Amino acid sequence: MTRTTEKQDGEQLLPELFQSLKLGPMTVSNRMAMAGMSAGIKTDSNGDIDPQMIAYLVERARGEPGMITIGASRVIPVNYRSSHGIDLFRDSSIPSLKRMTAAVHEFETRIGIQLWDGGGTEGTNLEGLMSPSGLSSNVRTAKGDTTSRQLGSPNRAMTLDDIAKAVQYFAAGAVRAAEGGFNYVEIHAGHGYLISNFLTPLFNRRTDEYGGSFENRTRFLLEIVAAVRNAVGQTIAVGLKYNGNDFLGDQGWTIEESCRLAPLAAAAGADFITITAGLVGTPQLTIPPMYEPQGCYTDLAAAVRPHSPVPIGTIGRIKSPEMARDLIAAGKADFVCFGRGTIADPDIFGKTRRGALKDIRPCLADCRGCIDEHLHRHVGGGDTCCVVNPRMSRELECVDVEGSAKDRAQKVVVVGGGLAGMEAARMSAFLGHKVTLFERRQQLGGQMLLAREIPGRREIGDILPWYERQLDKFCVDVRLGTIADEAALRALEPDVVFIASGSLPSIPQNLIEMVLEADGTDIVLLDDLIEDQLPVGQSVVVVGGDQNGMVVADYLAQRGAQVTVAEPGHHFGHKLAAHDRWYLLNRLNDKQVRRIKNVRSMGFTPDGGTMLETGDGSVTLPKADSIVFASERKSDRSLVEVAERLGARVIVVGDARDASSENSGTIFANIANAYDNARQLSVLEKRRP
């Protein structure tokens, strides 16, 4: 498809991003790329590309980034199929690949695919793993830590024959990619996968020509690059992705070695290189949550670029087009890869092109929706979701048209200006309904106003200005500092009332007697603690070790308190994404926060100490200055009956609907619940008498 030649606003605002770039035999129209991710990959029982995946890609291709890369696609044969993987070892995959690439080629965008094998990464091969030395790619497991999460996958060391066959499998996969209509391939040599295993001394303990020295550890990678180049010639471009740093010191692949490798990879046939970072089990993960700064791995690409004769791409928590522009302008990279930012807002490239930068829905790096739902919360992998974009992986099913309900618009009232309320209001107004939103505070945001006060989590509040702009854009009547009582609701004669009044912290029933007996120990509720910045003293017990208790423990420890977390369940931070929890646990460990699980009851000793009864016996703590309750919350549905008396259709969303079940009380759950309910308004009949 030929795009208009008239310059768009974004091209004038950020001209550096819209320069063309030659990558071997391929030229791309701009410096923005959609990073290779497993997100969005979906195939049917025959291994063919599912129409949903095509819809996912087309929606992002409309903004015409220079490149779109399909993530980790298997090249070494296995005897099973995964609905979240593409098999590049089967000729039968080619026809559906052609359909997918043809759909993307309707736009001025080049599409590529990663050539990949999981190596020693547990969970990537149901038939058993194959790696240079038969070791897990989990750093803690490879170091002998028996407490690390292990799946028990068999893992064998590769023979020389295995290595030779693997090289040819990568080459054959590249040929199939070319036949499938791809403009380029990207050889994935990072993140602890197969090729990365050879580069990392901790995982590669071979004593032959593929282990030991830099030359030997890079041999496998360079043989693959050369074989792929030889197999595809100049018909498509050949890219390479590898870690700039493993963050393991002498046991890992280092930035110095990354700089040495770049010219060798180019000589072997690589047309461009993308620099990434991290392994499973290192302090800095491959998919970093909000605790890492935006652009956290861009300095690695900047270090490699002066040594590389081919263009260098960068990645790592880049969600801002302005940051991408600055990286190009500063010479830190030749192109910039956006990953989770394209999940959060499928039109991120289009909005950048149009100059609508403030309209881009920001990724919060919360990780609960994307990597967590995809890998950690579903056996065998689930569809990638998104905390802020409830349409992710449902692009084919959820086709929303602005103003589609305008001819049958209803009067909609939303009670509560937290995430669920704002999403219900936004989506209702987007469809064309007349919406009024009541918020008792002088500011929108609800619990997010408190959540963003937690150390390292300020970015979680980035979604609030976006929502405020959307509500203004779609003409929602926002009434701040206003109580939604019966008189206020009746005056509006609503057809629909969304109850999004949230939840309130509460004291567990079995601990009420203990609270009544407290003498000299302050009893504090979580919301009051943060909102009013209450003093708590030096010794604090936090009751509840899920997401709220864990982050407030960090908050209190940051203020200098000695903190103990008492959790009734078997796990800490269960509602947090695994990557988010990993960073938070490391922070709590550094601050010496004590965690006690399986707490059945609590009480006071005669001298004022705190007694915890656990499944393993009693634990006595010194006298606490404060006990903070951060576990149970009760849904606030006080206005449900009032709204029902008006004859309106009443829809309860967010925490007001459910604040206690396993999957409730999260950003992810509340936005998705409000969105799903609001988009149904276009098919609901009015219920007013």
mmCIF file of N, CA and C in Angstrom, residues 496-563:
data_model
loop_
_atom_site.group_PDB
_atom_site.id
_atom_site.type_symbol
_atom_site.label_atom_id
_atom_site.label_comp_id
_atom_site.label_asym_id
_atom_site.label_seq_id
_atom_site.Cartn_x
_atom_site.Cartn_y
_atom_site.Cartn_z
ATOM 1 N N VAL A 496 -28.203 3.525 32.686
ATOM 2 C CA VAL A 496 -27.211 2.561 33.175
ATOM 3 C C VAL A 496 -26.386 3.227 34.265
ATOM 4 N N VAL A 497 -26.142 2.487 35.340
ATOM 5 C CA VAL A 497 -25.254 2.970 36.388
ATOM 6 C C VAL A 497 -24.155 1.938 36.612
ATOM 7 N N PHE A 498 -22.925 2.368 36.414
ATOM 8 C CA PHE A 498 -21.775 1.530 36.759
ATOM 9 C C PHE A 498 -21.385 1.829 38.210
ATOM 10 N N ILE A 499 -21.381 0.820 39.037
ATOM 11 C CA ILE A 499 -20.891 0.962 40.404
ATOM 12 C C ILE A 499 -19.424 0.560 40.401
ATOM 13 N N ALA A 500 -18.547 1.555 40.500
ATOM 14 C CA ALA A 500 -17.093 1.320 40.491
ATOM 15 C C ALA A 500 -16.494 1.979 41.726
ATOM 16 N N SER A 501 -17.187 1.760 42.851
ATOM 17 C CA SER A 501 -16.823 2.438 44.101
ATOM 18 C C SER A 501 -15.669 1.778 44.839
ATOM 19 N N GLY A 502 -15.100 0.731 44.263
ATOM 20 C CA GLY A 502 -13.862 0.169 44.798
ATOM 21 C C GLY A 502 -14.051 -0.700 46.022
ATOM 22 N N SER A 503 -13.027 -0.716 46.864
ATOM 23 C CA SER A 503 -13.034 -1.560 48.055
ATOM 24 C C SER A 503 -12.366 -0.816 49.197
ATOM 25 N N LEU A 504 -12.587 -1.314 50.387
ATOM 26 C CA LEU A 504 -12.020 -0.711 51.587
ATOM 27 C C LEU A 504 -11.226 -1.761 52.350
ATOM 28 N N PRO A 505 -10.099 -1.353 52.945
ATOM 29 C CA PRO A 505 -9.324 -2.319 53.729
ATOM 30 C C PRO A 505 -10.125 -2.744 54.961
ATOM 31 N N SER A 506 -9.915 -3.966 55.397
ATOM 32 C CA SER A 506 -10.638 -4.456 56.561
ATOM 33 C C SER A 506 -9.725 -5.314 57.426
ATOM 34 N N ILE A 507 -10.181 -5.564 58.632
ATOM 35 C CA ILE A 507 -9.437 -6.413 59.562
ATOM 36 C C ILE A 507 -10.045 -7.806 59.513
ATOM 37 N N PRO A 508 -9.240 -8.853 59.300
ATOM 38 C CA PRO A 508 -9.781 -10.217 59.267
ATOM 39 C C PRO A 508 -10.589 -10.519 60.529
ATOM 40 N N GLN A 509 -11.674 -11.231 60.352
ATOM 41 C CA GLN A 509 -12.577 -11.513 61.459
ATOM 42 C C GLN A 509 -11.866 -12.183 62.630
ATOM 43 N N ASN A 510 -10.944 -13.078 62.326
ATOM 44 C CA ASN A 510 -10.282 -13.824 63.412
ATOM 45 C C ASN A 510 -9.249 -12.985 64.164
ATOM 46 N N LEU A 511 -9.011 -11.747 63.717
ATOM 47 C CA LEU A 511 -8.023 -10.901 64.397
ATOM 48 C C LEU A 511 -8.661 -9.683 65.078
ATOM 49 N N ILE A 512 -9.993 -9.606 65.031
ATOM 50 C CA ILE A 512 -10.649 -8.456 65.653
ATOM 51 C C ILE A 512 -10.391 -8.424 67.158
ATOM 52 N N GLU A 513 -10.443 -9.590 67.811
ATOM 53 C CA GLU A 513 -10.197 -9.635 69.259
ATOM 54 C C GLU A 513 -8.790 -9.149 69.587
ATOM 55 N N MET A 514 -7.816 -9.538 68.775
ATOM 56 C CA MET A 514 -6.451 -9.080 68.999
ATOM 57 C C MET A 514 -6.365 -7.554 68.905
ATOM 58 N N VAL A 515 -7.070 -6.985 67.924
ATOM 59 C CA VAL A 515 -7.052 -5.530 67.760
ATOM 60 C C VAL A 515 -7.629 -4.846 68.996
ATOM 61 N N LEU A 516 -8.691 -5.427 69.536
ATOM 62 C CA LEU A 516 -9.309 -4.842 70.724
ATOM 63 C C LEU A 516 -8.384 -4.897 71.934
ATOM 64 N N GLU A 517 -7.459 -5.872 71.930
ATOM 65 C CA GLU A 517 -6.542 -6.037 73.056
ATOM 66 C C GLU A 517 -5.249 -5.241 72.881
ATOM 67 N N ALA A 518 -5.086 -4.586 71.732
ATOM 68 C CA ALA A 518 -3.848 -3.851 71.479
ATOM 69 C C ALA A 518 -3.642 -2.753 72.515
ATOM 70 N N ASP A 519 -2.467 -2.736 73.106
ATOM 71 C CA ASP A 519 -2.145 -1.740 74.132
ATOM 72 C C ASP A 519 -0.742 -1.211 73.851
ATOM 73 N N GLY A 520 -0.674 0.018 73.383
ATOM 74 C CA GLY A 520 0.630 0.583 73.059
ATOM 75 C C GLY A 520 1.113 0.246 71.667
ATOM 76 N N THR A 521 0.295 -0.479 70.908
ATOM 77 C CA THR A 521 0.615 -0.791 69.512
ATOM 78 C C THR A 521 -0.462 -0.181 68.629
ATOM 79 N N ASP A 522 -0.062 0.664 67.707
ATOM 80 C CA ASP A 522 -1.032 1.321 66.822
ATOM 81 C C ASP A 522 -1.564 0.338 65.787
ATOM 82 N N ILE A 523 -2.853 0.406 65.534
ATOM 83 C CA ILE A 523 -3.484 -0.399 64.492
ATOM 84 C C ILE A 523 -3.752 0.515 63.303
ATOM 85 N N VAL A 524 -3.193 0.163 62.155
ATOM 86 C CA VAL A 524 -3.249 1.041 60.981
ATOM 87 C C VAL A 524 -3.779 0.264 59.782
ATOM 88 N N LEU A 525 -4.681 0.880 59.029
ATOM 89 C CA LEU A 525 -5.158 0.298 57.776
ATOM 90 C C LEU A 525 -4.327 0.832 56.615
ATOM 91 N N LEU A 526 -4.122 -0.034 55.626
ATOM 92 C CA LEU A 526 -3.217 0.265 54.512
ATOM 93 C C LEU A 526 -3.503 1.609 53.844
ATOM 94 N N ASP A 527 -4.750 1.849 53.451
ATOM 95 C CA ASP A 527 -5.065 3.074 52.711
ATOM 96 C C ASP A 527 -4.756 4.321 53.540
ATOM 97 N N ASP A 528 -5.104 4.266 54.825
ATOM 98 C CA ASP A 528 -4.823 5.413 55.702
ATOM 99 C C ASP A 528 -3.326 5.656 55.825
ATOM 100 N N LEU A 529 -2.568 4.572 55.922
ATOM 101 C CA LEU A 529 -1.115 4.681 56.053
ATOM 102 C C LEU A 529 -0.518 5.487 54.905
ATOM 103 N N ILE A 530 -0.910 5.146 53.665
ATOM 104 C CA ILE A 530 -0.312 5.789 52.490
ATOM 105 C C ILE A 530 -0.923 7.169 52.254
ATOM 106 N N GLU A 531 -2.244 7.240 52.305
ATOM 107 C CA GLU A 531 -2.912 8.492 51.960
ATOM 108 C C GLU A 531 -2.576 9.606 52.952
ATOM 109 N N ASP A 532 -2.522 9.250 54.245
ATOM 110 C CA ASP A 532 -2.271 10.262 55.276
ATOM 111 C C ASP A 532 -0.826 10.280 55.752
ATOM 112 N N GLN A 533 0.014 9.416 55.149
ATOM 113 C CA GLN A 533 1.442 9.335 55.508
ATOM 114 C C GLN A 533 1.615 9.226 57.029
ATOM 115 N N LEU A 534 0.907 8.270 57.604
ATOM 116 C CA LEU A 534 0.894 8.112 59.058
ATOM 117 C C LEU A 534 2.243 7.634 59.578
ATOM 118 N N PRO A 535 2.674 8.114 60.724
ATOM 119 C CA PRO A 535 3.889 7.580 61.347
ATOM 120 C C PRO A 535 3.597 6.204 61.937
ATOM 121 N N VAL A 536 4.548 5.296 61.851
ATOM 122 C CA VAL A 536 4.317 3.931 62.338
ATOM 123 C C VAL A 536 5.386 3.463 63.312
ATOM 124 N N GLY A 537 6.396 4.270 63.563
ATOM 125 C CA GLY A 537 7.459 3.852 64.463
ATOM 126 C C GLY A 537 8.529 3.036 63.761
ATOM 127 N N GLN A 538 9.356 2.375 64.554
ATOM 128 C CA GLN A 538 10.512 1.666 64.000
ATOM 129 C C GLN A 538 10.271 0.185 63.790
ATOM 130 N N SER A 539 9.306 -0.388 64.500
ATOM 131 C CA SER A 539 9.043 -1.825 64.394
ATOM 132 C C SER A 539 7.612 -2.032 63.935
ATOM 133 N N VAL A 540 7.434 -2.695 62.782
ATOM 134 C CA VAL A 540 6.104 -2.814 62.177
ATOM 135 C C VAL A 540 5.847 -4.255 61.750
ATOM 136 N N VAL A 541 4.645 -4.734 62.023
ATOM 137 C CA VAL A 541 4.179 -6.011 61.491
ATOM 138 C C VAL A 541 3.132 -5.709 60.430
ATOM 139 N N VAL A 542 3.336 -6.227 59.231
ATOM 140 C CA VAL A 542 2.370 -6.069 58.143
ATOM 141 C C VAL A 542 1.580 -7.363 58.038
ATOM 142 N N VAL A 543 0.274 -7.281 58.182
ATOM 143 C CA VAL A 543 -0.589 -8.451 58.074
ATOM 144 C C VAL A 543 -1.057 -8.571 56.629
ATOM 145 N N GLY A 544 -0.616 -9.627 55.973
ATOM 146 C CA GLY A 544 -0.962 -9.836 54.568
ATOM 147 C C GLY A 544 0.261 -9.742 53.690
ATOM 148 N N GLY A 545 0.560 -10.814 52.966
ATOM 149 C CA GLY A 545 1.767 -10.832 52.138
ATOM 150 C C GLY A 545 1.500 -10.999 50.663
ATOM 151 N N ASP A 546 0.291 -10.587 50.232
ATOM 152 C CA ASP A 546 0.068 -10.585 48.788
ATOM 153 C C ASP A 546 0.571 -9.261 48.230
ATOM 154 N N GLN A 547 0.071 -8.837 47.080
ATOM 155 C CA GLN A 547 0.650 -7.674 46.409
ATOM 156 C C GLN A 547 0.658 -6.440 47.306
ATOM 157 N N ASN A 548 -0.441 -6.179 48.016
ATOM 158 C CA ASN A 548 -0.499 -4.973 48.837
ATOM 159 C C ASN A 548 0.466 -5.033 50.010
ATOM 160 N N GLY A 549 0.494 -6.174 50.694
ATOM 161 C CA GLY A 549 1.376 -6.301 51.843
ATOM 162 C C GLY A 549 2.837 -6.239 51.476
ATOM 163 N N MET A 550 3.182 -6.835 50.338
ATOM 164 C CA MET A 550 4.588 -6.870 49.933
ATOM 165 C C MET A 550 5.093 -5.475 49.556
ATOM 166 N N VAL A 551 4.289 -4.729 48.810
ATOM 167 C CA VAL A 551 4.770 -3.410 48.392
ATOM 168 C C VAL A 551 4.764 -2.424 49.559
ATOM 169 N N VAL A 552 3.807 -2.580 50.488
ATOM 170 C CA VAL A 552 3.805 -1.661 51.618
ATOM 171 C C VAL A 552 4.947 -2.001 52.578
ATOM 172 N N ALA A 553 5.376 -3.268 52.624
ATOM 173 C CA ALA A 553 6.555 -3.622 53.416
ATOM 174 C C ALA A 553 7.786 -2.915 52.863
ATOM 175 N N ASP A 554 7.887 -2.849 51.537
ATOM 176 C CA ASP A 554 8.995 -2.130 50.908
ATOM 177 C C ASP A 554 8.906 -0.638 51.236
ATOM 178 N N TYR A 555 7.710 -0.109 51.185
ATOM 179 C CA TYR A 555 7.458 1.307 51.508
ATOM 180 C C TYR A 555 7.915 1.626 52.930
ATOM 181 N N LEU A 556 7.554 0.768 53.884
ATOM 182 C CA LEU A 556 7.910 1.007 55.281
ATOM 183 C C LEU A 556 9.404 0.815 55.525
ATOM 184 N N ALA A 557 9.978 -0.209 54.901
ATOM 185 C CA ALA A 557 11.416 -0.444 55.061
ATOM 186 C C ALA A 557 12.223 0.702 54.469
ATOM 187 N N GLN A 558 11.718 1.264 53.380
ATOM 188 C CA GLN A 558 12.382 2.422 52.767
ATOM 189 C C GLN A 558 12.406 3.604 53.735
ATOM 190 N N ARG A 559 11.402 3.687 54.597
ATOM 191 C CA ARG A 559 11.327 4.750 55.591
ATOM 192 C C ARG A 559 12.155 4.436 56.839
ATOM 193 N N GLY A 560 12.814 3.278 56.846
ATOM 194 C CA GLY A 560 13.708 2.955 57.948
ATOM 195 C C GLY A 560 13.145 2.033 58.996
ATOM 196 N N ALA A 561 11.940 1.522 58.798
ATOM 197 C CA ALA A 561 11.335 0.638 59.788
ATOM 198 C C ALA A 561 11.872 -0.788 59.655
ATOM 199 N N GLN A 562 11.846 -1.518 60.770
ATOM 200 C CA GLN A 562 12.109 -2.948 60.756
ATOM 201 C C GLN A 562 10.771 -3.638 60.543
ATOM 202 N N VAL A 563 10.663 -4.393 59.463
ATOM 203 C CA VAL A 563 9.353 -4.883 59.026
ATOM 204 C C VAL A 563 9.307 -6.404 59.013
#
